[in-house]
Amino acid sequence: MIIIKGIAASPGIIIARAHVLEDEEIVVTRIELPPDQLKNEVQRFKAAQRETHRDLDAAEAKVLKLLGKEHAKLIDTHRLILRDTLITHDVPQRILKERVNAEFALSETLEVVNRQFEKLDDEFFRERRHDLFDVGKRLLGHLLKHSRRSWSGIEQPCILIARNLLPSDTINLKESLILGFATDLGGKTSHTAILAQSLEIPAVVGLSDISRRVKQGDTVILDGEQGLVIIHPTSEAMAKYQKIRQQAQEEERALGSLRGMPAVTQDDKRLRLQANLDSPEELKSLLALQPDGIGLFRTEYLYMNRPAAPTEEEQTKAYASVLKAAAPQPVVIRTADIGGDRLTQMGIEGPQNEVNPFMGLRGVRLFLRHLDLFKTQLRAILRAAAKGNAQILIPMVSSVAEVHAVRRLIAQASSELQAEGVDVPKNIELGIMVEIPSAAVLIDAFIAHVDFVSVGTNDLIQYTLAVDRVNEHVSHLYDPLHPAVLRLLQAVAQTARKAGKWASVCGEMTSDPHAVPLLVGMGFESLSVSPRMFLRIKQTVRRLNQGAMAKLVAKAAACADSEDVRRLMREQGL
Ligand code: PEP
Ligand code: MG
């Protein structure tokens, strides 16, 4: 039996056989495209060519440094292949003629050439095909980075073991036979981990080399509570985990009695306890928890795994159905936060080529660069707003100027819609996510221009502590109880309260029973929780005394480091 410790990314325990996804395993599926998307697809292929040229430049510099000029010539061969009409002409032609995705067109073209190479007698020339495939693989890598992996080949329930999974891979797991996953890379608040939680797929990430240690078909226990993966478990371990699973199911049933009960503290402070919605499939089970509304509706799912942006019609329908189902409770619709680890296949200029995507063109920055996309989403939200109680939330705001720009755009969209005879609500509430330190530090300047604020602790912590939320090497430094984080949170809650605006927290910190006492003590009016933890957090809130927590916060924020904060909490039995 081998036990490997990683990061608990999504709770739950699974015992099943492993399906190991080879890092090199490139799955190409044929996707038929509508005629109006073909031009875009050719552009996407061209972008991959540009990226491959950049790869080759970097590879050349490296070879030159390590091995000298002679060897660097090899790269020239690859450049020639990349400039060959086979790549520059045949592949785009195949996309247009056969109306297929670029990956498929490329692999078909390479296959034809491969067959021709195979017929050559001269071994030297026959072996040149490896250079061709090397270039082809680079191109495919760039194309597939932004597209979904296909899980349709998996025929038995299993635990997926992989080097890494992107959010766009994860979003489709629910339709597959994958019961849980374990990866070498990743952090607790990566979007992959958040999606796994909301899809209720147990996951352990940041396991360093799990993809090399597990063999295809091994029996594995995945413990998403403790962040453990157990390979070849003994019969004792199996029995122990079966018992833990049973206990967890019983606990879950007991928490069920809190459904519909108010999130009120022992000293009668009523909180608005809301839930986060990541995709419409979760809507029904989320609403069954009877939250005080949806405190964060992440709309990125609408933009993933597709070559073109969702239309205004499609979006209006999506928002209207969520608003209608949640009414009269409010729904905070966040405009799409694309970029970072949430890449799209839409061929948008920018985010694909960034060295530091979390600091790059993401969220409102990307949308202010692509006003057509922004305007379409705002129009859709405004059109759907009549169906319920909508509030708009803007992600990744770092300056007041961005708030002004968004307000202008909303005003423009509203008057256009009115001119078209559409009924638009007059005073739809507008809020910003406080997730970049500049917004937290300057909260007094922001607060006058917004109706509410919602703290995104996932990003606020990563930017305040300079800890990449998807990098397992620094995950031990990712700390919601760091006094620097606590002071920022405290300032946001206090400033909003003084200005008469409401403040919420919607990051994963709200799902941590050890951090929630501090958020309650700071006086946030609302917490938006991952559905999976909703009832457990309600139980935590109902056991707290808000006045006592406010005193605790004052002490915690004065601590020099998080160990002192933890000691304080332990002393209070928290
Ligand atoms: C956050 O940053 O805390 C947040 C809620 O946004 P996301 O996790 O979608 O980046
Ligand atoms: Mg965020």
PDB file of N, CA, C and O and ligand atoms in Angstrom, residues 191 194 296 298 334 337 342 362 433 435 456-459 469 506-507, ligand 1:
ATOM      1  N   HIS A 191      -9.507  27.072 -10.522  1.00  0.00           N
ATOM      2  CA  HIS A 191     -10.876  26.960 -11.024  1.00  0.00           C
ATOM      3  C   HIS A 191     -11.248  25.506 -11.281  1.00  0.00           C
ATOM      4  O   HIS A 191     -12.408  25.135 -11.223  1.00  0.00           O
ATOM      5  N   ILE A 194     -12.482  24.337  -7.902  1.00  0.00           N
ATOM      6  CA  ILE A 194     -13.798  24.926  -7.596  1.00  0.00           C
ATOM      7  C   ILE A 194     -14.895  24.228  -8.401  1.00  0.00           C
ATOM      8  O   ILE A 194     -15.961  23.904  -7.871  1.00  0.00           O
ATOM      9  N   LEU A 296     -23.114  34.416  -6.143  1.00  0.00           N
ATOM     10  CA  LEU A 296     -22.139  34.494  -7.228  1.00  0.00           C
ATOM     11  C   LEU A 296     -22.564  33.519  -8.308  1.00  0.00           C
ATOM     12  O   LEU A 296     -22.551  32.311  -8.099  1.00  0.00           O
ATOM     13  N   ARG A 298     -21.272  32.399 -11.619  1.00  0.00           N
ATOM     14  CA  ARG A 298     -20.108  32.465 -12.521  1.00  0.00           C
ATOM     15  C   ARG A 298     -20.601  32.126 -13.929  1.00  0.00           C
ATOM     16  O   ARG A 298     -21.105  31.028 -14.150  1.00  0.00           O
ATOM     17  N   ARG A 334     -22.272  37.551 -12.286  1.00  0.00           N
ATOM     18  CA  ARG A 334     -20.947  38.122 -12.523  1.00  0.00           C
ATOM     19  C   ARG A 334     -20.642  38.083 -14.005  1.00  0.00           C
ATOM     20  O   ARG A 334     -20.793  37.039 -14.651  1.00  0.00           O
ATOM     21  N   ASP A 337     -15.441  36.185 -16.298  1.00  0.00           N
ATOM     22  CA  ASP A 337     -14.044  36.366 -15.908  1.00  0.00           C
ATOM     23  C   ASP A 337     -13.210  35.357 -16.690  1.00  0.00           C
ATOM     24  O   ASP A 337     -12.747  34.356 -16.169  1.00  0.00           O
ATOM     25  N   ARG A 342      -8.838  30.120 -16.982  1.00  0.00           N
ATOM     26  CA  ARG A 342     -10.059  29.831 -17.749  1.00  0.00           C
ATOM     27  C   ARG A 342      -9.890  30.339 -19.166  1.00  0.00           C
ATOM     28  O   ARG A 342     -10.218  31.473 -19.480  1.00  0.00           O
ATOM     29  N   ARG A 362      -7.595  39.565 -18.151  1.00  0.00           N
ATOM     30  CA  ARG A 362      -8.561  38.668 -17.510  1.00  0.00           C
ATOM     31  C   ARG A 362      -9.724  39.502 -17.006  1.00  0.00           C
ATOM     32  O   ARG A 362      -9.552  40.664 -16.654  1.00  0.00           O
ATOM     33  N   MET A 433     -16.126  43.037  -7.640  1.00  0.00           N
ATOM     34  CA  MET A 433     -15.422  42.033  -6.856  1.00  0.00           C
ATOM     35  C   MET A 433     -14.186  42.714  -6.294  1.00  0.00           C
ATOM     36  O   MET A 433     -13.468  43.388  -7.031  1.00  0.00           O
ATOM     37  N   GLU A 435     -10.942  41.723  -5.368  1.00  0.00           N
ATOM     38  CA  GLU A 435     -10.069  40.546  -5.448  1.00  0.00           C
ATOM     39  C   GLU A 435      -8.657  40.914  -5.880  1.00  0.00           C
ATOM     40  O   GLU A 435      -7.782  40.066  -5.975  1.00  0.00           O
ATOM     41  N   GLY A 456     -13.664  38.512  -3.402  1.00  0.00           N
ATOM     42  CA  GLY A 456     -13.249  37.229  -3.988  1.00  0.00           C
ATOM     43  C   GLY A 456     -11.944  36.836  -3.316  1.00  0.00           C
ATOM     44  O   GLY A 456     -10.863  37.246  -3.747  1.00  0.00           O
ATOM     45  N   THR A 457     -12.054  36.066  -2.257  1.00  0.00           N
ATOM     46  CA  THR A 457     -10.829  35.764  -1.489  1.00  0.00           C
ATOM     47  C   THR A 457      -9.863  34.862  -2.254  1.00  0.00           C
ATOM     48  O   THR A 457      -8.666  34.896  -1.999  1.00  0.00           O
ATOM     49  N   ASN A 458     -10.379  34.078  -3.186  1.00  0.00           N
ATOM     50  CA  ASN A 458      -9.465  33.182  -3.927  1.00  0.00           C
ATOM     51  C   ASN A 458      -8.372  33.994  -4.605  1.00  0.00           C
ATOM     52  O   ASN A 458      -7.192  33.675  -4.516  1.00  0.00           O
ATOM     53  N   ASP A 459      -8.808  35.042  -5.291  1.00  0.00           N
ATOM     54  CA  ASP A 459      -7.821  35.876  -5.973  1.00  0.00           C
ATOM     55  C   ASP A 459      -7.166  36.862  -5.021  1.00  0.00           C
ATOM     56  O   ASP A 459      -5.968  37.112  -5.119  1.00  0.00           O
ATOM     57  N   ARG A 469      -2.525  30.598  -7.359  1.00  0.00           N
ATOM     58  CA  ARG A 469      -3.515  29.678  -6.804  1.00  0.00           C
ATOM     59  C   ARG A 469      -3.517  28.297  -7.448  1.00  0.00           C
ATOM     60  O   ARG A 469      -4.171  27.385  -6.957  1.00  0.00           O
ATOM     61  N   CYS A 506     -17.419  35.956  -1.362  1.00  0.00           N
ATOM     62  CA  CYS A 506     -17.876  34.835  -2.190  1.00  0.00           C
ATOM     63  C   CYS A 506     -16.764  33.865  -2.574  1.00  0.00           C
ATOM     64  O   CYS A 506     -16.995  32.914  -3.301  1.00  0.00           O
ATOM     65  N   GLY A 507     -15.545  34.080  -2.060  1.00  0.00           N
ATOM     66  CA  GLY A 507     -14.453  33.140  -2.373  1.00  0.00           C
ATOM     67  C   GLY A 507     -14.576  31.871  -1.528  1.00  0.00           C
ATOM     68  O   GLY A 507     -15.467  31.753  -0.674  1.00  0.00           O
TER      69      GLY A 507
HETATM   70  C1  PEP B   1     -12.556  34.695  -6.079  1.00  0.00           C
HETATM   71  O1  PEP B   1     -11.562  35.110  -6.674  1.00  0.00           O
HETATM   72  O2  PEP B   1     -12.585  34.503  -4.848  1.00  0.00           O
HETATM   73  C2  PEP B   1     -13.792  34.393  -6.821  1.00  0.00           C
HETATM   74  C3  PEP B   1     -14.913  34.117  -6.207  1.00  0.00           C
HETATM   75  O3  PEP B   1     -13.713  34.368  -8.176  1.00  0.00           O
HETATM   76  P1  PEP B   1     -13.116  33.125  -9.011  1.00  0.00           P
HETATM   77  O4  PEP B   1     -12.805  32.028  -8.037  1.00  0.00           O
HETATM   78  O5  PEP B   1     -14.144  32.746 -10.003  1.00  0.00           O
HETATM   79  O6  PEP B   1     -11.888  33.714  -9.611  1.00  0.00           O
END
